mmCIF file of C-alpha atoms in Angstrom:
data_model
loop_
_atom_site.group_PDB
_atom_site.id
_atom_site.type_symbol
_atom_site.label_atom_id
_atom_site.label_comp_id
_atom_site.label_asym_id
_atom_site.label_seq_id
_atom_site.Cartn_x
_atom_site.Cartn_y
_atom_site.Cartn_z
ATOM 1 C CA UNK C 184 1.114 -13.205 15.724
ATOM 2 C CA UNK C 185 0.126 -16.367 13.505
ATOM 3 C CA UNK C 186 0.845 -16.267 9.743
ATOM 4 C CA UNK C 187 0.716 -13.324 7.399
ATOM 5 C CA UNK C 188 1.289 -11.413 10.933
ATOM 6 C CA UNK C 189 -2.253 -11.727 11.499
ATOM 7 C CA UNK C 190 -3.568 -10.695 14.949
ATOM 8 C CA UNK C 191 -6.385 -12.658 14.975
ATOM 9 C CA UNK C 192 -6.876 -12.808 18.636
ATOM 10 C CA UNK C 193 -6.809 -9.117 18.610
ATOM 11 C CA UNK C 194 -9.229 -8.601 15.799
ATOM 12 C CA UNK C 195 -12.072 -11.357 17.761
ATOM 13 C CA UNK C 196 -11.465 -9.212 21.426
ATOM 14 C CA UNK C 197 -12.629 -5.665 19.333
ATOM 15 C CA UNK C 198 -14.684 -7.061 16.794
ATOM 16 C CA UNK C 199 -17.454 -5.044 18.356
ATOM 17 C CA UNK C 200 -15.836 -2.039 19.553
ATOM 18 C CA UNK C 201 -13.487 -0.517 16.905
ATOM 19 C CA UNK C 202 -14.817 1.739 13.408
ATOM 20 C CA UNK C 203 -13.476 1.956 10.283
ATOM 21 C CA UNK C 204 -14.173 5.081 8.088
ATOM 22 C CA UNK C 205 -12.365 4.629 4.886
ATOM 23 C CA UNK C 206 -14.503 6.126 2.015
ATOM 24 C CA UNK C 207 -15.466 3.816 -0.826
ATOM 25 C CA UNK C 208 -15.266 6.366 -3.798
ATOM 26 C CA UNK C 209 -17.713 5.351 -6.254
ATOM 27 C CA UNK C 210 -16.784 7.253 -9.331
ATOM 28 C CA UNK C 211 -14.032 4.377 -9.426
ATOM 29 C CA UNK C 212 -16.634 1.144 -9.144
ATOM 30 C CA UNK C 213 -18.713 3.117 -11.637
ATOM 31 C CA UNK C 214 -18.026 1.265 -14.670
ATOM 32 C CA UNK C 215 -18.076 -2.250 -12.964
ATOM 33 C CA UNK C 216 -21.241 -4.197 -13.909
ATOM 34 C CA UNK C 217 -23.485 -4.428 -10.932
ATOM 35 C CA UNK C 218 -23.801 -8.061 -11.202
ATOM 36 C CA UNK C 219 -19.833 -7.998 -11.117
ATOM 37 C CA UNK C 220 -18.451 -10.968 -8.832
ATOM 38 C CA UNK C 221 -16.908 -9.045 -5.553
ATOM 39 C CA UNK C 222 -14.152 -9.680 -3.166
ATOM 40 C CA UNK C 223 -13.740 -7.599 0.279
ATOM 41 C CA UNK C 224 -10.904 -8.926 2.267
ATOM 42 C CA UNK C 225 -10.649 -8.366 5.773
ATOM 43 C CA UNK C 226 -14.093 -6.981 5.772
ATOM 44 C CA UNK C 227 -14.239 -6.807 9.192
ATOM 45 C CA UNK C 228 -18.116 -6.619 10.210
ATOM 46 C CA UNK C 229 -19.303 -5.469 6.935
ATOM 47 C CA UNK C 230 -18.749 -1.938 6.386
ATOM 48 C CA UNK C 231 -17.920 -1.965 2.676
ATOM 49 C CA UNK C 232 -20.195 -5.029 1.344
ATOM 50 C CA UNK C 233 -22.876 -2.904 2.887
ATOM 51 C CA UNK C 234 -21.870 0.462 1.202
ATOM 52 C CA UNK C 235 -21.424 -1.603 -2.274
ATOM 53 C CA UNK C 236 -24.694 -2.902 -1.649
ATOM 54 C CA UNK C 237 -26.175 0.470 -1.381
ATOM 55 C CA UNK C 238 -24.643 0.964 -4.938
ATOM 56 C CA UNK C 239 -26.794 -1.919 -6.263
ATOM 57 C CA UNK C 240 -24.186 -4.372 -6.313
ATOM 58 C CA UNK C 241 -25.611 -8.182 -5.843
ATOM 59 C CA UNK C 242 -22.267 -10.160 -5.789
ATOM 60 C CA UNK C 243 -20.651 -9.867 -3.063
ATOM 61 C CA UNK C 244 -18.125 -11.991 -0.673
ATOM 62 C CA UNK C 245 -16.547 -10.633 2.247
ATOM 63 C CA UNK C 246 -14.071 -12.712 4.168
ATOM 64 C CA UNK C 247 -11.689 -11.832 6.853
ATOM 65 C CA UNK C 248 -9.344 -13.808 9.432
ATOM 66 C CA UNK C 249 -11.009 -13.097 12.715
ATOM 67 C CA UNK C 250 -13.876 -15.292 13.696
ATOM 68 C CA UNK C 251 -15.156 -12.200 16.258
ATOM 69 C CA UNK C 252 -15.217 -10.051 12.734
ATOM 70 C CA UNK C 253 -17.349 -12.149 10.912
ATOM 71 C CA UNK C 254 -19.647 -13.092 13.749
ATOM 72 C CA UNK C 255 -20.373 -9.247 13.581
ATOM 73 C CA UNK C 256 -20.769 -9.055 9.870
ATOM 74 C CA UNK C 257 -23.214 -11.825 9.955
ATOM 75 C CA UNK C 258 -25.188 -10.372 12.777
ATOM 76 C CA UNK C 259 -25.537 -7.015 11.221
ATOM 77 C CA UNK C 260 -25.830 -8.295 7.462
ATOM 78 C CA UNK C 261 -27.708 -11.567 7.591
ATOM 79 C CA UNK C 262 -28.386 -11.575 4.157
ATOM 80 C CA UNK C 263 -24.732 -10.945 3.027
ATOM 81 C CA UNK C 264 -22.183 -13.676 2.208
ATOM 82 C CA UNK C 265 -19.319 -14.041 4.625
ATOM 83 C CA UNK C 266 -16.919 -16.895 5.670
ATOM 84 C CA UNK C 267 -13.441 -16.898 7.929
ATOM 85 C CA UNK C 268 -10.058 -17.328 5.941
ATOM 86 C CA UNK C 269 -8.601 -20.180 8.096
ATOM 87 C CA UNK C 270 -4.968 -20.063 6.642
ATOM 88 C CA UNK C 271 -4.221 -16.674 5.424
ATOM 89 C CA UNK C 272 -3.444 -15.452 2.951
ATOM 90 C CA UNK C 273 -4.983 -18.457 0.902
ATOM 91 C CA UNK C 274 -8.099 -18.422 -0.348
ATOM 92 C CA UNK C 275 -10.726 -21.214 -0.678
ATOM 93 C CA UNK C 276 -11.683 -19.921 -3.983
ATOM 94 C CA UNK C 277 -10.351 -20.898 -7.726
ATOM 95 C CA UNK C 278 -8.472 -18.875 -9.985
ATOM 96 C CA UNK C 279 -10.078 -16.085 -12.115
ATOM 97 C CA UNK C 280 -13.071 -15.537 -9.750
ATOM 98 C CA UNK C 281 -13.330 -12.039 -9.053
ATOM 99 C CA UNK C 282 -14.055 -9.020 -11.207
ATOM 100 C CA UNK C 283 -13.070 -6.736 -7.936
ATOM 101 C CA UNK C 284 -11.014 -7.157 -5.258
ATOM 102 C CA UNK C 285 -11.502 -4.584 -2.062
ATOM 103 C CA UNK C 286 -8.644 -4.116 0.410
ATOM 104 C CA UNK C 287 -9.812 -1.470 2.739
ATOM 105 C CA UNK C 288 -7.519 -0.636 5.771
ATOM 106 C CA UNK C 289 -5.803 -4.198 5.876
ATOM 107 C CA UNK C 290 -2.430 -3.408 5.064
ATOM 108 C CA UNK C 291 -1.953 -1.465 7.647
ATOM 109 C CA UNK C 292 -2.764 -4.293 9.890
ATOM 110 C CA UNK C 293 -0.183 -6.567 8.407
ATOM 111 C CA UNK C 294 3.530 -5.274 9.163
ATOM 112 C CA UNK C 295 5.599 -7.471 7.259
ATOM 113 C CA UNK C 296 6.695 -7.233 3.562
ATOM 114 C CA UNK C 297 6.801 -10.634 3.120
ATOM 115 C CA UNK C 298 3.293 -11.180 4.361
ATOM 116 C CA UNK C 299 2.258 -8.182 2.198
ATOM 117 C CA UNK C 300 3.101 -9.361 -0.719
ATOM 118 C CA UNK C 301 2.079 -13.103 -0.388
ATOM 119 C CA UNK C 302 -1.672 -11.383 0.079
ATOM 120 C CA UNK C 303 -1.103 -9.220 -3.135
ATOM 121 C CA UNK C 304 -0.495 -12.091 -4.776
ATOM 122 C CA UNK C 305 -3.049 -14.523 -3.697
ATOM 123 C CA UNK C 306 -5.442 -11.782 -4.619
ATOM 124 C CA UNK C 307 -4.143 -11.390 -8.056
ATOM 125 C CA UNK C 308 -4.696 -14.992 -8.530
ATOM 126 C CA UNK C 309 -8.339 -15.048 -7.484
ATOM 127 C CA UNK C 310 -8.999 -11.954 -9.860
ATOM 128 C CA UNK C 311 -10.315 -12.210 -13.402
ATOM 129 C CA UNK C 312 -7.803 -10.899 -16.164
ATOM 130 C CA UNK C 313 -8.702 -7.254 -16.409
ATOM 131 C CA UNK C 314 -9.895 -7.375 -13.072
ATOM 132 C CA UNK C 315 -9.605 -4.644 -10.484
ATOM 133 C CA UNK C 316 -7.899 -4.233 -6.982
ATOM 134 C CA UNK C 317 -8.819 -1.131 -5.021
ATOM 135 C CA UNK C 318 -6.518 -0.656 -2.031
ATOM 136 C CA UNK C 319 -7.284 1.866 0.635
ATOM 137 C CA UNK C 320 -4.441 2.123 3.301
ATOM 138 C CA UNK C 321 -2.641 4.443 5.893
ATOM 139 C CA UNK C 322 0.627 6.861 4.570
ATOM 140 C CA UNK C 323 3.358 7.705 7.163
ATOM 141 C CA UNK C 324 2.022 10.478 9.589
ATOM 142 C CA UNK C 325 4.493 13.673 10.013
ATOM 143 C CA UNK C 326 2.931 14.622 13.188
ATOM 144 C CA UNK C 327 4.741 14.615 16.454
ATOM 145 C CA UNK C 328 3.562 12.076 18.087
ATOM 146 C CA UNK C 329 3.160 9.648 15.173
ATOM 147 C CA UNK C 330 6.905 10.040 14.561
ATOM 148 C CA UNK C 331 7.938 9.493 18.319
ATOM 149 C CA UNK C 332 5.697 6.003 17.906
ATOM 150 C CA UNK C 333 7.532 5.211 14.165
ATOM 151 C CA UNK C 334 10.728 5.856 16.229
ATOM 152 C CA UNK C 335 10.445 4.290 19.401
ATOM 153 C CA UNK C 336 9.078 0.988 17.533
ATOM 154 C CA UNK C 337 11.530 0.765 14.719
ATOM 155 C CA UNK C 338 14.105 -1.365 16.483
ATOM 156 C CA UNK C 339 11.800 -3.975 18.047
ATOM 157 C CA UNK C 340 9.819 -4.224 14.748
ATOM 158 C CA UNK C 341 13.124 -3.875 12.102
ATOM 159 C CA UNK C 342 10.727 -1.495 9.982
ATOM 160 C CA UNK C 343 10.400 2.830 10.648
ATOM 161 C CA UNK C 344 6.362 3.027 10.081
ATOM 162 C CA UNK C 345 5.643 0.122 12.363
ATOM 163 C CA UNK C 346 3.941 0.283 15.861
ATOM 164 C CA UNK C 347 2.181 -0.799 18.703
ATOM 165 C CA UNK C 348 -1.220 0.643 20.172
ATOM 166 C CA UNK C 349 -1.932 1.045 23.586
ATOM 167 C CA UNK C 350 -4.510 -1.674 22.851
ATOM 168 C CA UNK C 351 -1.840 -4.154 21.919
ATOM 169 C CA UNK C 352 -2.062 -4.374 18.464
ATOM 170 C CA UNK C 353 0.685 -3.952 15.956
ATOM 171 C CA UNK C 354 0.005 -1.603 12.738
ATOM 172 C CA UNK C 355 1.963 -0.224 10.011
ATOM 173 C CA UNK C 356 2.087 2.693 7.939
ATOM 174 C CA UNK C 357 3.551 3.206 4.889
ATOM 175 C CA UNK C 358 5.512 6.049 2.619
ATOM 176 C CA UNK C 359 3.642 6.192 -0.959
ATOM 177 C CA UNK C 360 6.081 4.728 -2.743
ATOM 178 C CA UNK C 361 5.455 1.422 -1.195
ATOM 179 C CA UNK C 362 2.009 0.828 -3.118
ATOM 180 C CA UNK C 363 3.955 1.249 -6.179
ATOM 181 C CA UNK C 364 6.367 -1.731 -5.613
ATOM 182 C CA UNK C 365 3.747 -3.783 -3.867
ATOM 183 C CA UNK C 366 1.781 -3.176 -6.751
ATOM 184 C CA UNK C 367 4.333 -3.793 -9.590
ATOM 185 C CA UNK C 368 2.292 -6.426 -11.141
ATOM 186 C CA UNK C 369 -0.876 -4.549 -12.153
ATOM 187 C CA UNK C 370 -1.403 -1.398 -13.938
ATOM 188 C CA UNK C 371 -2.434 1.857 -11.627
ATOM 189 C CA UNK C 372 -5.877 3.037 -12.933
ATOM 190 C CA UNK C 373 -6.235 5.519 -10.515
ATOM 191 C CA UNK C 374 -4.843 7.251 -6.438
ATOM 192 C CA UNK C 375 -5.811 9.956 -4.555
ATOM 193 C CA UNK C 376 -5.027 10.335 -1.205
ATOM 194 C CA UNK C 377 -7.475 11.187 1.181
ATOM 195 C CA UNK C 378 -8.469 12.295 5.209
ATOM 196 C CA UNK C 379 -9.303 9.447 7.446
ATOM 197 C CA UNK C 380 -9.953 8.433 11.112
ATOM 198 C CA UNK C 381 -7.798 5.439 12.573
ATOM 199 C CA UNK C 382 -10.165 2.673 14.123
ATOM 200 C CA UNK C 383 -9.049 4.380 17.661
ATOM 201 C CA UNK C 384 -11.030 8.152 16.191
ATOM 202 C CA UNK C 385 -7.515 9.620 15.394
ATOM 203 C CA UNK C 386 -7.283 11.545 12.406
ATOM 204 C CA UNK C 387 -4.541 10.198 9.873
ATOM 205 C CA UNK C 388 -3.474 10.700 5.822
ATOM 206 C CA UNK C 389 -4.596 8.245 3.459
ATOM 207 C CA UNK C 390 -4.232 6.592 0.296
ATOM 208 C CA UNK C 391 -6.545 5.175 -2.159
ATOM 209 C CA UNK C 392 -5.367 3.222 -5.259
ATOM 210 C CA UNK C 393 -7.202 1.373 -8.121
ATOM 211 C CA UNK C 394 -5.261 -1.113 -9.989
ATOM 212 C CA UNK C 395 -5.906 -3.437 -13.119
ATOM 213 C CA UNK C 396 -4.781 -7.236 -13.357
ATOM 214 C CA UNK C 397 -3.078 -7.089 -16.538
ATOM 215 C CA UNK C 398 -5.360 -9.322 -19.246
ATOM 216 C CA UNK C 399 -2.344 -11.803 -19.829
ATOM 217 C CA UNK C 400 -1.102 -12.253 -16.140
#
């Protein structure tokens, strides 16, 4: 893995061949102008700018780390805007530029703390005071076989919610309280937690949570 435990030569080998299914819930974007500037990172190949564009958004930039990822966006969205992060988790855009961040099913594909937070950060820079981050990630799974993985994995990867897929990447997920202190620096709007499939079609518990960049950070 290169920086910010990014698996990018993971992400460019399946860029074509795994789903995503987490729900954009639109009673929380309802309120955000339409022309509102907006950020999806790691939008793999477009899932989310395209469902925001259904909701008559106009603004929209999705970048992600794997060249395969947006090669895929830009094939099936040719009008959208979409460029590679070269260095993650920095950003080639300036301060203050965002009115909404997206960060759909990324975390989970970052296993570090460290990493974690340096992302948080960078995308609390890019966002406007006021603006809003909505995070949609994977919770610990009490099932059998997801604890025999968190288990077998924990030593290797010095974390319990960490593992490997049989596909060779490495994933994480997380107890709730960890969006809390990840997200210490903005103000919770909203969370629910909700059903989803993993990007291998197995069924897993969610989380969804809308924060607020505080107007004087």
């Amino acid at each position: 893995m290169t920086d910010l435990d990014n698996q990018t030569s993971y992400w460019d080998a399946v860029a074509t061949t795994k789903r995503f299914t987490h729900p954009l819930h639109a009673s929380w974007t309802a309120t955000v102008r339409r022309d509102a500037a907006i950020l999806d990172y790691g939008c793999g190949y477009g899932r989310t700018m395209a469902d925001l564009a259904e909701l008559g958004f106009t603004d929209l930039t999705g970048v992600d780390s794997s060249a395969g990822m947006i090669g895929a966006a830009r094939t099936q969205h040719p009008t959208m805007r979409f460029e590679v992060v070269d260095a993650p988790p920095a950003l080639p855009f300036a301060d203050a530029s965002f009115d909404l961040a997206v960060l759909f099913a990324v975390l989970t594909c970052i296993p570090g703390d460290t990493a974690q937070r340096r992302l948080i950060d960078e995308l609390g820079r890019t966002l406007k005071p006021g603006g809003l981050l909505y995070v949609s990630d994977l919770l610990l799974g009490d099932d059998a076989r997801s604890r025999e993985r968190y288990d077998r994995f924990a030593a290797a990867h010095g974390a319990y919610g960490v593992f490997e897929t049989s596909d060779g990447a490495v994933c994480r997920h997380h107890r709730a309280e960890h969006f809390a202190t990840l997200l210490d620096a903005f103000e919770v709007q909203d969370s629910r937690r909700i059903g989803v499939a993993t990007m291998n079609g197995n069924a897993a518990a969610g989380i969804q949570v809308l924060v607020r960049k505080l107007a004087a950070g």
